[in-house]
Coordinates of C-alpha atoms in Angstrom, one line a residue:
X1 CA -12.1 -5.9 -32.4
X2 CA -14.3 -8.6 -30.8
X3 CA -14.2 -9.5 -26.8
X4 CA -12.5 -12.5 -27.5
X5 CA -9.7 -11.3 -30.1
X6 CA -9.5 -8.7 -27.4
X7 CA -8.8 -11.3 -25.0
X8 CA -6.6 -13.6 -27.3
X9 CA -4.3 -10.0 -27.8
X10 CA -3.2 -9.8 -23.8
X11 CA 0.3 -11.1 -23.5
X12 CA 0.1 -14.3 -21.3
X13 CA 0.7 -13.5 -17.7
X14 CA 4.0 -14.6 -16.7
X15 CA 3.0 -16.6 -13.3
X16 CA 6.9 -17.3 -12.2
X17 CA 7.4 -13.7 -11.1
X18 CA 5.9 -14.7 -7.8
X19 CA 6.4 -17.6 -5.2
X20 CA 2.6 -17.4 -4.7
X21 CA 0.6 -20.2 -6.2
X22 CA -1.4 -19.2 -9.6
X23 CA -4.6 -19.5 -8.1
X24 CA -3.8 -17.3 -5.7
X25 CA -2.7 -15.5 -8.2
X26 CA -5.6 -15.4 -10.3
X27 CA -7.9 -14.9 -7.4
X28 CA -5.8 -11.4 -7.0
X29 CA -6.4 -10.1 -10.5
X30 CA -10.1 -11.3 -10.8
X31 CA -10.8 -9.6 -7.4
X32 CA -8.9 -6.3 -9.0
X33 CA -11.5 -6.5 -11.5
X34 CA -14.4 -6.6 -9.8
X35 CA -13.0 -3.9 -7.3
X36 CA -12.1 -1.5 -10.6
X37 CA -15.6 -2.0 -11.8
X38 CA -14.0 -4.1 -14.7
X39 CA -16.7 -6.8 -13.8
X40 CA -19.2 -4.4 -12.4
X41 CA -21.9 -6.0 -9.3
X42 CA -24.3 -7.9 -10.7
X43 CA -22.8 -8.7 -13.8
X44 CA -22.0 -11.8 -15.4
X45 CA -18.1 -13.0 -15.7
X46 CA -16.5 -15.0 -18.4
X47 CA -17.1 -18.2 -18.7
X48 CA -14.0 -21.0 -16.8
X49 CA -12.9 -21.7 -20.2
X50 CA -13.1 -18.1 -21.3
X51 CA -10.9 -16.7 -18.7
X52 CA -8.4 -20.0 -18.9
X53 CA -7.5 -19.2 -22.6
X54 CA -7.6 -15.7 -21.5
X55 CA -4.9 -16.2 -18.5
X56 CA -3.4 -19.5 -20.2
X57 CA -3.8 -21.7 -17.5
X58 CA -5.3 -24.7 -16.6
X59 CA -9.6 -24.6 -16.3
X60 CA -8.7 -26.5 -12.6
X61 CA -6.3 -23.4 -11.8
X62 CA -9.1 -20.7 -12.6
X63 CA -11.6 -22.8 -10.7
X64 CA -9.6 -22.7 -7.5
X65 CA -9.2 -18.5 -7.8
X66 CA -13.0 -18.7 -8.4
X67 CA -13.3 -20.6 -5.6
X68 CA -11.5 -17.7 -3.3
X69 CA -13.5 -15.2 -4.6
X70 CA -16.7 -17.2 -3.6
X71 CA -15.8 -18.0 0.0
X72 CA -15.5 -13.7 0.1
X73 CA -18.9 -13.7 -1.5
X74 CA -17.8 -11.5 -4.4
X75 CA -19.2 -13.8 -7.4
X76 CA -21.9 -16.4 -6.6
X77 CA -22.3 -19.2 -9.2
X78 CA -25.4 -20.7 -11.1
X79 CA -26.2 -24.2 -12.4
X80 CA -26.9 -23.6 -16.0
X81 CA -26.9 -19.6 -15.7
X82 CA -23.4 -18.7 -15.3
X83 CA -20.8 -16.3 -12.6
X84 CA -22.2 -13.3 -11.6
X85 CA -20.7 -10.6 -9.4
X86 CA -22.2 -9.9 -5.9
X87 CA -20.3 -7.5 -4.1
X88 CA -16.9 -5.3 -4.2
X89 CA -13.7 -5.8 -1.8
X90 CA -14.5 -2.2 -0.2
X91 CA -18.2 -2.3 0.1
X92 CA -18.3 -5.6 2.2
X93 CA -15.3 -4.1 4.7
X94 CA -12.7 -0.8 4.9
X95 CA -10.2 -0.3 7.5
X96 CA -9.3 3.5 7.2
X97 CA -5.5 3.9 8.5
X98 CA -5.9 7.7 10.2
X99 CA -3.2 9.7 8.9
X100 CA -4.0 12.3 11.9
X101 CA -4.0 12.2 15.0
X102 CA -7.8 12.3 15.8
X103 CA -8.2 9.4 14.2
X104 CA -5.7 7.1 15.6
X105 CA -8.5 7.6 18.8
X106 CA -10.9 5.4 17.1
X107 CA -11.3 2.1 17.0
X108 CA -13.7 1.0 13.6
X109 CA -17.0 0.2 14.7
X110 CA -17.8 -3.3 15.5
X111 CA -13.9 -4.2 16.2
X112 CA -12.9 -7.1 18.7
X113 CA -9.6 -7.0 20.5
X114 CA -7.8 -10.6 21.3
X115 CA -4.8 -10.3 23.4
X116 CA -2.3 -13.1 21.8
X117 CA 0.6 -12.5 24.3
X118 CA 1.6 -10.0 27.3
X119 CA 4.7 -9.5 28.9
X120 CA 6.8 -7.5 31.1
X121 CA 10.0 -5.4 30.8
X122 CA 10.6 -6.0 27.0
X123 CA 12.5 -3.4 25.1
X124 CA 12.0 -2.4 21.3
X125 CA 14.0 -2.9 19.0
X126 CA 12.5 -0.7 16.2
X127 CA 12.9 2.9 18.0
X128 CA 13.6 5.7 16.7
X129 CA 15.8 7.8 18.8
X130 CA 15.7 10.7 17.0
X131 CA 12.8 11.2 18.6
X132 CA 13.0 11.5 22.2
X133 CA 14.5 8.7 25.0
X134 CA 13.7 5.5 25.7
X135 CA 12.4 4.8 28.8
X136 CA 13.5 2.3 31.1
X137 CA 11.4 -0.4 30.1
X138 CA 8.6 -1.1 28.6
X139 CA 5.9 -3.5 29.0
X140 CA 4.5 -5.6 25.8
X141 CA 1.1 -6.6 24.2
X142 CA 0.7 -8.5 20.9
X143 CA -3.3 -8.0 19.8
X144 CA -5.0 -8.8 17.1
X145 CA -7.9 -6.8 15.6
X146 CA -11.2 -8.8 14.5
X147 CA -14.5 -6.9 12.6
X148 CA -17.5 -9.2 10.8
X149 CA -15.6 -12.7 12.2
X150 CA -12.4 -11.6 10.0
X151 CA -9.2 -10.8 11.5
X152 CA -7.3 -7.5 9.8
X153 CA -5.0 -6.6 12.1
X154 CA -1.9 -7.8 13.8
X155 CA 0.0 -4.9 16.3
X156 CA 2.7 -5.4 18.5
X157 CA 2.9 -2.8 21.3
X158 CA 5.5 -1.2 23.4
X159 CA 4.2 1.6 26.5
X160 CA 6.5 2.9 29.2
X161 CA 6.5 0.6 32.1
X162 CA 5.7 3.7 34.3
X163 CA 2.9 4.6 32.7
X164 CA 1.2 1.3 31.9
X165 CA 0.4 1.3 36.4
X166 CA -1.8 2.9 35.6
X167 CA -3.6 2.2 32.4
X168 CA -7.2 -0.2 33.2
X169 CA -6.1 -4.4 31.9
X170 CA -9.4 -4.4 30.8
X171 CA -8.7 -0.7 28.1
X172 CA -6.3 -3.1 26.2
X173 CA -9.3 -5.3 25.1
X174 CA -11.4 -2.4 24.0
X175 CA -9.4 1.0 22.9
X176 CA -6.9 1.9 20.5
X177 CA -3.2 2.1 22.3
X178 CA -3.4 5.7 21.0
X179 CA -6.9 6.2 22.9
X180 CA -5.8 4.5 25.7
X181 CA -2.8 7.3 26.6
X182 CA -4.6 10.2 25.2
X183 CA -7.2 9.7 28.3
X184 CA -4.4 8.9 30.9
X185 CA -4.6 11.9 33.4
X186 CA -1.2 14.0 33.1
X187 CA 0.2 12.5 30.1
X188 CA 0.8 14.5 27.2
X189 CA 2.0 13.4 24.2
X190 CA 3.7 16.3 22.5
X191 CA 5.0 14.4 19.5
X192 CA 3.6 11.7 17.0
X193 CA 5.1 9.6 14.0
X194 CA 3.5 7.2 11.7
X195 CA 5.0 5.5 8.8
X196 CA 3.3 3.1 6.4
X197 CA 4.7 0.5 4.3
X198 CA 3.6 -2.5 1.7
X199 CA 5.0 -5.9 2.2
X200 CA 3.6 -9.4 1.6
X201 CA 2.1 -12.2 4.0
X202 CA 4.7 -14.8 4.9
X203 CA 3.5 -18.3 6.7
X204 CA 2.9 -16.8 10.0
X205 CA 1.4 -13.8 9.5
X206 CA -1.1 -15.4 6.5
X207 CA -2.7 -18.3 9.7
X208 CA -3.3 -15.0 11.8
X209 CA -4.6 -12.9 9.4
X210 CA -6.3 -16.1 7.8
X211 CA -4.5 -14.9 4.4
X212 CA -3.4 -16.9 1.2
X213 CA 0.6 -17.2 1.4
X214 CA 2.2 -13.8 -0.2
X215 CA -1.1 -11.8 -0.3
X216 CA -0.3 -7.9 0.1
X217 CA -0.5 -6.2 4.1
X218 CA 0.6 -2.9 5.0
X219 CA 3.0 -2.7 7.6
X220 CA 2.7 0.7 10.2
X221 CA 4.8 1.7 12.9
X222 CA 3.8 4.6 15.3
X223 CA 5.8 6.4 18.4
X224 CA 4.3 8.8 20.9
X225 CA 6.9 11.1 23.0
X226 CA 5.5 12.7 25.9
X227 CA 6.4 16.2 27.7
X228 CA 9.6 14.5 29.2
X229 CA 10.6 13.5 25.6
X230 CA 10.3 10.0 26.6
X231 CA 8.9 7.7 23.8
X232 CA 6.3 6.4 26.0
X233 CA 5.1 4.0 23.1
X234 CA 5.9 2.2 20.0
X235 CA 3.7 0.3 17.8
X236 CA 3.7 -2.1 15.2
X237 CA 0.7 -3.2 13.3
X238 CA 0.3 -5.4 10.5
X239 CA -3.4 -4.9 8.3
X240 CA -4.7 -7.1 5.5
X241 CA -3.7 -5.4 2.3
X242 CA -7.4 -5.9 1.5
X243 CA -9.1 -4.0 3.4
X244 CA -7.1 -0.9 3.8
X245 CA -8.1 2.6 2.6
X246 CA -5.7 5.6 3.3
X247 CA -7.3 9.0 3.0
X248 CA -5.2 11.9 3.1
X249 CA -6.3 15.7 2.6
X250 CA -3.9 17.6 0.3
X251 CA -5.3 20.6 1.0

C-alpha cells in the first residue's frame, strides 16, 4: 500500500469531540508526531495539501496548526524546499514532577519565581483532614514558575501562619515551598502527600500559562504535616501538559 492510499485509509478525525478550535487541534496531533518520532528531526513533513486531505480540513486550518508548531520552533519552513522538523517537545524543555520527596527540594535549573498575589490569614479549602489538623491560619502566595522566557507553572500555596515568621520574603522568590520548610530550623515534616491529575486549560489559566484554550495541564496538590500533626502546608500547582515528565521507579 502506497503513503498516500495509507493516508486516504485513516477515518476522518471527528473535530466536534472537542470545544477547542481545529487548529489547535491539529497543532496537538502534528506535535504528537514529531514527539513519537513519527516525523523524526530533520525530516521533511507532508506537504499543506497532503496533510489537509489527510485530516479533511481546510489547507487555511492546517496552516494555522503549522503555524503553532513554528512559533515552538519544532518545524521550520522553506521557500521552494518544503517543512522540515527541527526539534522535539522534550528536547527543547522537561519539567520532571518528583514523585519523592528529595526531589520536591529542587527547583529546575534556570527557573524564575513571580509572585502574582500574597495575602494573610486565608484558609484552604482543598485539605485533607485525614491527615493531620489545620492550623489556625494560614498565610497565602500565588507564584508562577518561568524557565527559557516560558511560563510552566501556576501554584497556589497555603503555610501555617506560625511558621511563615519566620520563613526569609525574599525564599519565596527563589526556592521550592517544599525547600523552603525542609531548611526551617525545628520543623519537621513527618508526613507528605502528592496527587497528580490531568485536566485542560480553561481562559484563565491558558493567558498565564500563555496556552491555546483547552490544551492539556496537570494539576498536583501536595500537604506537609509536621511533628504536631499540623498540616503546616498545602499546595496547588498547575504545569503545562507539555512539558511534564513523571519518572517513577517500580522497583
Amino acid at each position: 500500500m502506497t503513503q498516500a492510499q495509507n493516508r486516504n485509509s485513516i477515518a476522518p478525525i471527528d473535530f466536534s469531540r472537542s470545544a477547542a478550535a481545529r487548529y489547535v487541534q491539529l497543532a496537538s496531533l502534528f506535535r504528537r508526531r514529531v514527539e513519537s518520532g513519527q516525523w523524526p528531526v530533520g525530516s521533511q513533513i507532508p506537504t499543506v495539501d497532503e496533510l489537509a486531505e489527510e485530516c479533511q480540513v481546510a489547507r487555511a486550518t492546517v496552516r494555522q496548526a503549522l503555524d503553532l508548531l513554528e512559533d515552538e520552533k519544532l518545524i521550520a519552513r522553506y521557500r521552494a524546499k518544503g517543512t522540515f522538523v527541527t526539534g522535539k517537545p522534550q528536547e527543547q524543555f522537561w519539567c520532571e514532577v518528583a514523585s519523592n520527596w528529595d526531589g520536591q527540594l529542587i527547583a529546575p535549573e534556570g527557573v524564575s519565581i513571580e509572585i502574582l498575589s500574597a495575602r494573610d490569614r486565608r484558609m484552604p479549602s482543598s485539605a485533607d483532614l485525614s491527615l493531620g489538623k489545620l492550623a489556625d491560619s494560614y498565610q497565602y502566595w500565588h507564584r508562577r514558575h518561568w524557565r527559557n522566557g516560558r511560563p510552566y507553572y501556576l501554584g497556589e500555596v497555603f503555610i501555617d501562619e506560625k511558621v511563615c515568621r519566620r520563613i526569609p520574603a525574599k525564599a519565596f522568590e527563589t526556592k521550592t515551598s517544599m525547600r523552603i520548610l525542609r531548611d526551617l530550623p525545628g520543623l519537621e515534616i513527618v508526613e507528605a502527600h502528592q496527587t497528580l491529575t490531568l485536566g485542560s486549560a480553561d481562559p484563565e489559566l491558558a493567558d498565564l500559562l500563555q496556552l491555546p484554550l483547552n490544551a492539556p495541564v496537570a494539576h498536583v496538590h501536595r500537604s506537609a504535616v509536621d511533628q504536631n500533626g499540623t498540616i503546616v502546608f498545602i499546595g496547588d500547582g498547575i504545569y503545562r501538559g507539555d512539558v511534564v515528565r513523571l519518572d517513577i521507579r517500580l522497583k
